[in-house]
Amino acid sequence: MPDQSYSSPVKRKIGWAVLLLGGALALAMVVIPVMKIHPFKPQTPEVLAMSYALRSWAPAATVLALIVALLLAVFLWRGARRWWARALIILLLVPSMAATWFARQNHFEWMFAPISNPAYASAAEADFVAGDEMVLAVEVNGDAVAYPIRQIAYHHVVQDTVGGVPVVATY
């Protein structure tokens, strides 16, 4: 006969609800900053502050959420009598595990991947750049390059070598 503490329907329902809600909240903590901080979208100072706060709290909060989820999974596993209940427990652990991993990634680097192998064209051949278009110009040791703002606007960073010197142009 199973231990009575694991067979209490009220405790088990609360355990399932907390496992589901905790995983959703942990995932929201890392997804909200990703959704709110995007290039070329209007952003208010309040939204940015909230996103950066969530980003700074996420590593500790997601570990805590994962620990709670694992404890709840053990509690629910002991009382689970059907295979699908145990499969659901494992499935409900996935959001907490994913949030814990993702909270330790720098998604801003993914969004703003530097252009690491820029291609060049001479000024005469650069017919894709309008005469009034803005560019970032760099000159080092007599070697000059210009990066069209329109082309680097999404990446924000170009890694290059100009005049034999490694440079990073950013916008």
XYZ file of N, CA and C in Angstrom:
513
model
N 0.846 -1.184 0.000
C 0.000 0.000 0.000
C 0.889 1.244 0.000
N 0.595 2.216 -0.892
C 1.426 3.410 -0.951
C 1.275 4.258 0.307
N 2.317 5.032 0.578
C 2.312 5.961 1.703
C 1.155 6.945 1.528
N 0.414 7.230 2.581
C -0.747 8.105 2.510
C -0.397 9.531 2.087
N 0.817 10.005 2.430
C 1.191 11.374 2.069
C 1.278 11.545 0.562
N 1.515 10.454 -0.190
C 1.591 10.543 -1.635
C 0.240 10.299 -2.289
N -0.721 9.808 -1.542
C -1.999 9.504 -2.154
C -3.046 10.578 -1.888
N -2.693 11.624 -1.141
C -3.637 12.706 -0.882
C -3.961 13.435 -2.183
N -5.204 13.370 -2.616
C -5.569 14.005 -3.895
C -5.331 15.516 -3.895
N -5.542 16.167 -2.788
C -5.350 17.621 -2.724
C -3.868 17.966 -2.878
N -2.997 17.251 -2.163
C -1.557 17.503 -2.280
C -1.071 17.233 -3.693
N -1.585 16.188 -4.301
C -1.142 15.845 -5.664
C -1.615 16.891 -6.663
N -2.834 17.372 -6.523
C -3.336 18.409 -7.429
C -2.521 19.689 -7.283
N -2.206 20.042 -6.061
C -1.371 21.229 -5.825
C 0.014 21.012 -6.434
N 0.572 19.816 -6.258
C 1.875 19.494 -6.841
C 1.878 19.623 -8.352
N 0.850 19.078 -9.006
C 0.744 19.190 -10.461
C 0.629 20.648 -10.886
N -0.197 21.410 -10.177
C -0.395 22.826 -10.532
C 0.898 23.624 -10.365
N 1.605 23.393 -9.271
C 2.855 24.121 -9.025
C 3.916 23.715 -10.043
N 3.967 22.443 -10.400
C 4.929 21.981 -11.407
C 4.660 22.658 -12.750
N 3.408 22.718 -13.149
C 3.029 23.354 -14.407
C 3.283 24.862 -14.372
N 2.816 25.514 -13.317
C 2.959 26.962 -13.199
C 4.423 27.375 -13.036
N 5.180 26.619 -12.260
C 6.598 26.941 -12.062
C 7.389 26.858 -13.350
N 7.138 25.836 -14.147
C 7.814 25.721 -15.439
C 7.448 26.855 -16.374
N 6.161 27.222 -16.373
C 5.712 28.326 -17.232
C 6.346 29.645 -16.798
N 6.414 29.889 -15.499
C 7.015 31.137 -15.004
C 8.521 31.179 -15.274
N 9.191 30.062 -15.097
C 10.637 30.013 -15.380
C 10.888 30.289 -16.854
N 10.082 29.694 -17.706
C 10.236 29.916 -19.138
C 9.903 31.364 -19.508
N 8.869 31.919 -18.901
C 8.504 33.314 -19.169
C 9.626 34.266 -18.778
N 10.349 33.923 -17.727
C 11.433 34.789 -17.254
C 12.541 34.949 -18.294
N 12.743 33.957 -19.126
C 13.771 34.077 -20.160
C 13.182 34.442 -21.527
N 11.910 34.152 -21.748
C 11.300 34.454 -23.042
C 10.907 35.926 -23.145
N 10.428 36.525 -22.070
C 9.983 37.925 -22.121
C 11.101 38.865 -22.584
N 12.316 38.796 -22.017
C 13.362 39.684 -22.544
C 13.671 39.442 -24.027
N 13.610 38.203 -24.458
C 13.865 37.902 -25.873
C 12.795 38.547 -26.747
N 11.549 38.499 -26.297
C 10.448 39.053 -27.080
C 10.416 40.577 -27.055
N 10.889 41.170 -25.976
C 10.785 42.622 -25.818
C 11.984 43.400 -26.343
N 13.159 42.787 -26.365
C 14.356 43.490 -26.824
C 14.671 43.012 -28.234
N 14.224 43.776 -29.206
C 14.432 43.453 -30.610
C 14.885 44.695 -31.350
N 15.740 44.516 -32.325
C 16.119 45.675 -33.126
C 14.940 46.163 -33.961
N 14.902 47.433 -34.193
C 13.919 48.085 -35.054
C 12.492 48.038 -34.511
N 12.323 47.775 -33.248
C 11.000 47.844 -32.625
C 11.040 48.945 -31.573
N 9.958 49.696 -31.438
C 9.946 50.718 -30.385
C 10.008 50.053 -29.002
N 10.804 50.628 -28.121
C 10.961 50.094 -26.770
C 10.929 51.246 -25.777
N 10.125 51.100 -24.759
C 10.068 52.133 -23.726
C 11.136 51.862 -22.676
N 11.535 52.881 -21.947
C 12.514 52.655 -20.871
C 12.013 51.650 -19.834
N 10.710 51.652 -19.573
C 10.149 50.718 -18.594
C 10.266 49.267 -19.073
N 9.978 49.037 -20.341
C 10.068 47.680 -20.897
C 11.518 47.205 -20.883
N 12.440 48.083 -21.257
C 13.852 47.717 -21.231
C 14.325 47.424 -19.809
N 13.909 48.251 -18.853
C 14.302 48.030 -17.454
C 13.763 46.698 -16.949
N 12.494 46.405 -17.273
C 11.900 45.128 -16.861
C 12.627 43.960 -17.515
N 12.947 44.085 -18.788
C 13.626 43.011 -19.502
C 15.017 42.759 -18.935
N 15.751 43.826 -18.652
C 17.093 43.649 -18.092
C 17.031 43.118 -16.658
N 16.010 43.506 -15.905
C 15.853 42.963 -14.548
C 15.572 41.461 -14.618
N 14.656 41.063 -15.492
C 14.369 39.630 -15.651
C 15.624 38.887 -16.101
N 16.370 39.491 -16.992
C 17.599 38.865 -17.502
C 18.615 38.672 -16.376
N 18.690 39.624 -15.448
C 19.661 39.494 -14.359
C 19.190 38.520 -13.275
N 17.897 38.408 -13.054
C 17.366 37.496 -12.034
C 17.250 36.060 -12.554
N 17.135 35.897 -13.858
C 16.825 34.590 -14.451
C 17.793 33.471 -14.055
N 19.112 33.674 -14.029
C 19.981 32.533 -13.685
C 19.677 31.925 -12.312
N 19.510 32.747 -11.299
C 19.214 32.224 -9.960
C 17.778 31.709 -9.865
N 16.841 32.449 -10.422
C 15.432 32.066 -10.322
C 15.139 30.766 -11.057
N 15.779 30.554 -12.196
C 15.515 29.317 -12.933
C 16.129 28.104 -12.255
N 17.263 28.278 -11.589
C 17.836 27.159 -10.817
C 16.888 26.802 -9.677
N 16.389 27.814 -8.986
C 15.435 27.570 -7.902
C 14.185 26.875 -8.439
N 13.672 27.352 -9.566
C 12.485 26.725 -10.168
C 12.760 25.275 -10.553
N 13.953 24.999 -11.057
C 14.296 23.625 -11.439
C 14.398 22.718 -10.212
N 14.978 23.229 -9.141
C 15.071 22.434 -7.904
C 13.672 22.102 -7.379
N 12.799 23.104 -7.345
C 11.420 22.877 -6.898
C 10.729 21.883 -7.833
N 10.945 22.038 -9.146
C 10.317 21.124 -10.117
C 10.804 19.692 -9.920
N 12.089 19.528 -9.663
C 12.621 18.176 -9.435
C 12.051 17.564 -8.163
N 11.947 18.350 -7.101
C 11.351 17.846 -5.853
C 9.888 17.460 -6.065
N 9.161 18.301 -6.787
C 7.761 17.982 -7.088
C 7.656 16.747 -7.978
N 8.571 16.611 -8.919
C 8.556 15.439 -9.808
C 8.750 14.161 -8.999
N 9.662 14.178 -8.040
C 9.878 13.004 -7.182
C 8.607 12.706 -6.393
N 8.018 13.748 -5.819
C 6.778 13.589 -5.047
C 5.670 12.991 -5.912
N 5.488 13.551 -7.111
C 4.417 13.077 -7.988
C 4.727 11.699 -8.570
N 5.990 11.427 -8.829
C 6.400 10.135 -9.414
C 6.027 8.975 -8.496
N 6.267 9.179 -7.207
C 5.979 8.104 -6.240
C 4.504 7.733 -6.211
N 3.653 8.696 -6.461
C 2.217 8.417 -6.433
C 1.616 8.120 -7.795
N 2.416 8.274 -8.854
C 1.902 8.031 -10.206
C 1.761 6.534 -10.443
N 0.581 6.129 -10.866
C 0.327 4.710 -11.074
C 0.291 4.343 -12.554
N 0.133 5.303 -13.408
C 0.022 5.031 -14.839
C 1.256 5.564 -15.563
N 1.590 4.923 -16.685
C 2.771 5.319 -17.452
C 2.640 6.731 -17.995
N 1.412 7.122 -18.415
C 1.230 8.440 -18.999
C 1.396 9.543 -17.959
N 1.108 9.240 -16.685
C 1.315 10.233 -15.627
C 2.807 10.493 -15.435
N 3.585 9.424 -15.484
C 5.042 9.589 -15.354
C 5.624 10.289 -16.580
N 5.092 9.987 -17.748
C 5.542 10.673 -18.964
C 5.212 12.162 -18.888
N 4.052 12.492 -18.337
C 3.655 13.890 -18.184
C 4.564 14.610 -17.184
N 4.956 13.929 -16.136
C 5.888 14.517 -15.160
C 7.196 14.898 -15.863
N 7.712 13.986 -16.656
C 8.960 14.260 -17.388
C 8.751 15.410 -18.360
N 7.630 15.408 -19.066
C 7.326 16.480 -20.017
C 7.225 17.839 -19.319
N 6.649 17.858 -18.115
C 6.513 19.117 -17.383
C 7.836 19.605 -16.797
N 8.846 18.754 -16.744
C 10.170 19.188 -16.312
C 10.921 19.935 -17.424
N 10.543 19.680 -18.651
C 11.252 20.263 -19.796
C 11.276 21.789 -19.767
N 10.158 22.496 -19.517
C 10.243 23.960 -19.495
C 11.219 24.497 -18.446
N 11.247 23.899 -17.269
C 12.180 24.357 -16.233
C 13.626 24.092 -16.627
N 13.876 22.922 -17.218
C 15.239 22.616 -17.668
C 15.657 23.537 -18.800
N 14.753 23.769 -19.742
C 15.063 24.659 -20.872
C 15.316 26.083 -20.389
N 14.489 26.562 -19.469
C 14.673 27.919 -18.940
C 16.001 28.039 -18.204
N 16.373 27.014 -17.446
C 17.637 27.038 -16.709
C 18.822 27.090 -17.668
N 18.764 26.342 -18.746
C 19.840 26.383 -19.741
C 19.848 27.730 -20.458
N 18.669 28.179 -20.914
C 18.583 29.394 -21.720
C 18.963 30.637 -20.912
N 18.721 30.626 -19.617
C 19.063 31.781 -18.775
C 20.566 32.007 -18.722
N 21.334 31.005 -19.087
C 22.795 31.111 -19.073
C 23.377 31.390 -20.452
N 22.534 31.614 -21.435
C 22.970 31.925 -22.794
C 22.844 33.428 -23.030
N 23.646 33.943 -23.909
C 23.536 35.348 -24.268
C 22.806 35.435 -25.608
N 21.489 35.525 -25.525
C 20.707 35.555 -26.756
C 20.926 36.833 -27.544
N 21.446 37.884 -26.905
C 21.740 39.110 -27.642
C 22.844 38.847 -28.672
N 23.795 37.974 -28.346
C 24.819 37.602 -29.325
C 24.203 36.850 -30.494
N 23.165 36.080 -30.243
C 22.495 35.368 -31.322
C 21.750 36.359 -32.216
N 21.102 37.338 -31.582
C 20.323 38.313 -32.337
C 21.224 39.248 -33.139
N 22.350 39.619 -32.563
C 23.243 40.573 -33.202
C 24.568 39.894 -33.547
N 24.490 38.859 -34.329
C 25.695 38.121 -34.712
C 26.581 39.023 -35.566
N 27.839 39.168 -35.180
C 28.727 40.033 -35.952
C 28.950 39.510 -37.367
N 29.152 40.434 -38.279
C 29.533 40.065 -39.632
C 31.031 39.796 -39.574
N 31.425 38.542 -39.665
C 32.825 38.207 -39.451
C 33.630 38.084 -40.742
N 32.978 37.944 -41.868
C 33.683 37.843 -43.147
C 33.081 38.830 -44.146
N 33.320 40.117 -43.950
C 32.704 41.088 -44.856
C 33.283 40.969 -46.268
N 32.426 41.172 -47.240
C 32.857 41.179 -48.640
C 33.024 42.635 -49.066
N 33.908 42.849 -50.013
C 34.226 44.215 -50.413
C 33.947 44.444 -51.882
N 33.695 45.705 -52.178
C 33.591 46.177 -53.550
C 34.239 47.552 -53.575
N 34.865 47.882 -54.678
C 35.457 49.221 -54.780
C 34.325 50.239 -54.845
N 34.659 51.487 -54.592
C 33.638 52.541 -54.604
C 32.948 52.608 -55.957
N 33.683 52.385 -57.037
C 33.097 52.427 -58.379
C 32.134 51.259 -58.605
N 32.406 50.121 -57.972
C 31.558 48.934 -58.149
C 30.396 48.876 -57.163
N 30.383 49.736 -56.173
C 29.374 49.680 -55.104
C 28.092 50.385 -55.524
N 27.480 49.888 -56.596
C 26.241 50.497 -57.077
C 25.048 50.187 -56.175
N 25.224 49.311 -55.217
C 24.156 48.983 -54.263
C 24.086 49.998 -53.121
N 25.030 50.956 -53.092
C 25.031 52.005 -52.072
C 24.688 53.317 -52.758
N 23.588 53.937 -52.338
C 23.169 55.214 -52.915
C 24.129 56.320 -52.471
N 24.215 57.354 -53.270
C 25.137 58.459 -52.982
C 24.848 59.172 -51.678
N 23.596 59.196 -51.259
C 23.239 59.888 -50.016
C 23.084 58.931 -48.822
N 23.442 57.687 -49.021
C 23.294 56.686 -47.960
C 24.392 56.842 -46.909
N 24.026 56.660 -45.655
C 25.000 56.774 -44.564
C 25.884 55.526 -44.515
N 27.170 55.765 -44.201
C 28.123 54.681 -44.044
C 28.967 54.953 -42.804
N 29.528 53.885 -42.242
C 30.561 54.019 -41.220
C 31.888 53.889 -41.947
N 32.721 54.909 -41.847
C 33.998 54.897 -42.555
C 35.124 54.706 -41.555
N 36.105 53.879 -41.949
C 37.261 53.602 -41.099
C 38.512 53.723 -41.970
N 39.514 54.445 -41.455
C 40.784 54.522 -42.156
C 41.893 54.218 -41.161
N 42.747 53.244 -41.519
C 43.876 52.866 -40.688
C 45.075 52.617 -41.605
N 46.178 53.276 -41.295
C 47.427 53.083 -42.062
C 47.232 53.265 -43.568
N 46.416 54.244 -43.945
C 46.200 54.538 -45.356
C 45.198 53.633 -46.051
N 44.679 52.636 -45.372
C 43.667 51.738 -45.928
C 42.309 52.213 -45.414
N 41.332 52.389 -46.329
C 40.018 52.900 -45.936
C 38.916 51.956 -46.393
N 37.915 51.808 -45.545
C 36.721 51.022 -45.873
C 35.495 51.799 -45.404
N 34.356 51.474 -45.996
C 33.095 52.080 -45.584
C 32.052 50.969 -45.477
N 31.338 50.943 -44.374
C 30.308 49.928 -44.141
C 28.944 50.607 -44.223
N 28.112 50.251 -45.200
C 26.778 50.863 -45.296
C 25.938 50.544 -44.048
N 25.392 51.583 -43.457
C 24.562 51.428 -42.254
C 23.401 50.465 -42.529
N 22.795 50.598 -43.694
C 21.650 49.748 -44.035
C 22.021 48.269 -43.962
N 23.243 47.918 -44.292
C 23.645 46.516 -44.312
C 24.084 45.995 -42.942
N 24.599 46.868 -42.092
C 25.029 46.370 -40.781
C 24.019 46.680 -39.679
N 22.903 47.301 -40.041
C 21.930 47.714 -39.027
C 21.415 46.547 -38.189
N 21.207 45.407 -38.787
C 20.690 44.286 -38.007
C 21.783 43.634 -37.176
N 22.946 43.461 -37.751
C 24.036 42.785 -37.041
C 24.706 43.692 -36.016
N 24.741 44.971 -36.300
C 25.304 45.977 -35.404
C 26.818 45.914 -35.248
N 27.453 44.852 -35.685
C 28.890 44.709 -35.473
C 29.531 44.099 -36.723
N 30.653 44.680 -37.144
C 31.451 44.108 -38.228
C 32.860 43.904 -37.693
N 33.346 42.682 -37.762
C 34.729 42.386 -37.393
C 35.535 42.383 -38.683
N 36.624 43.145 -38.702
C 37.371 43.292 -39.932
C 38.836 43.588 -39.620
N 39.635 43.628 -40.656
C 41.023 44.071 -40.547
C 41.199 45.188 -41.556
N 41.611 46.345 -41.078
C 41.798 47.514 -41.933
C 43.229 47.988 -41.739
N 43.963 48.096 -42.817
C 45.353 48.539 -42.721
C 46.199 47.629 -41.856
N 45.871 46.338 -41.833
C 46.623 45.381 -41.043
C 46.279 45.360 -39.558
N 45.260 46.125 -39.168
C 44.867 46.219 -37.763
C 43.454 45.666 -37.593
N 43.253 44.737 -36.670
C 41.881 44.251 -36.425
C 41.013 45.386 -35.873
N 39.827 45.545 -36.441
C 38.892 46.576 -35.985
C 37.504 45.971 -35.807
N 36.717 46.653 -35.028
C 35.305 46.321 -34.879
C 34.541 47.600 -35.119
N 33.701 47.567 -36.133
C 32.832 48.708 -36.422
C 31.454 48.352 -35.912
N 30.834 49.262 -35.207
C 29.524 48.951 -34.614
C 28.554 50.090 -34.856
N 27.290 49.712 -34.928
C 26.225 50.686 -35.138
C 25.033 50.254 -34.324
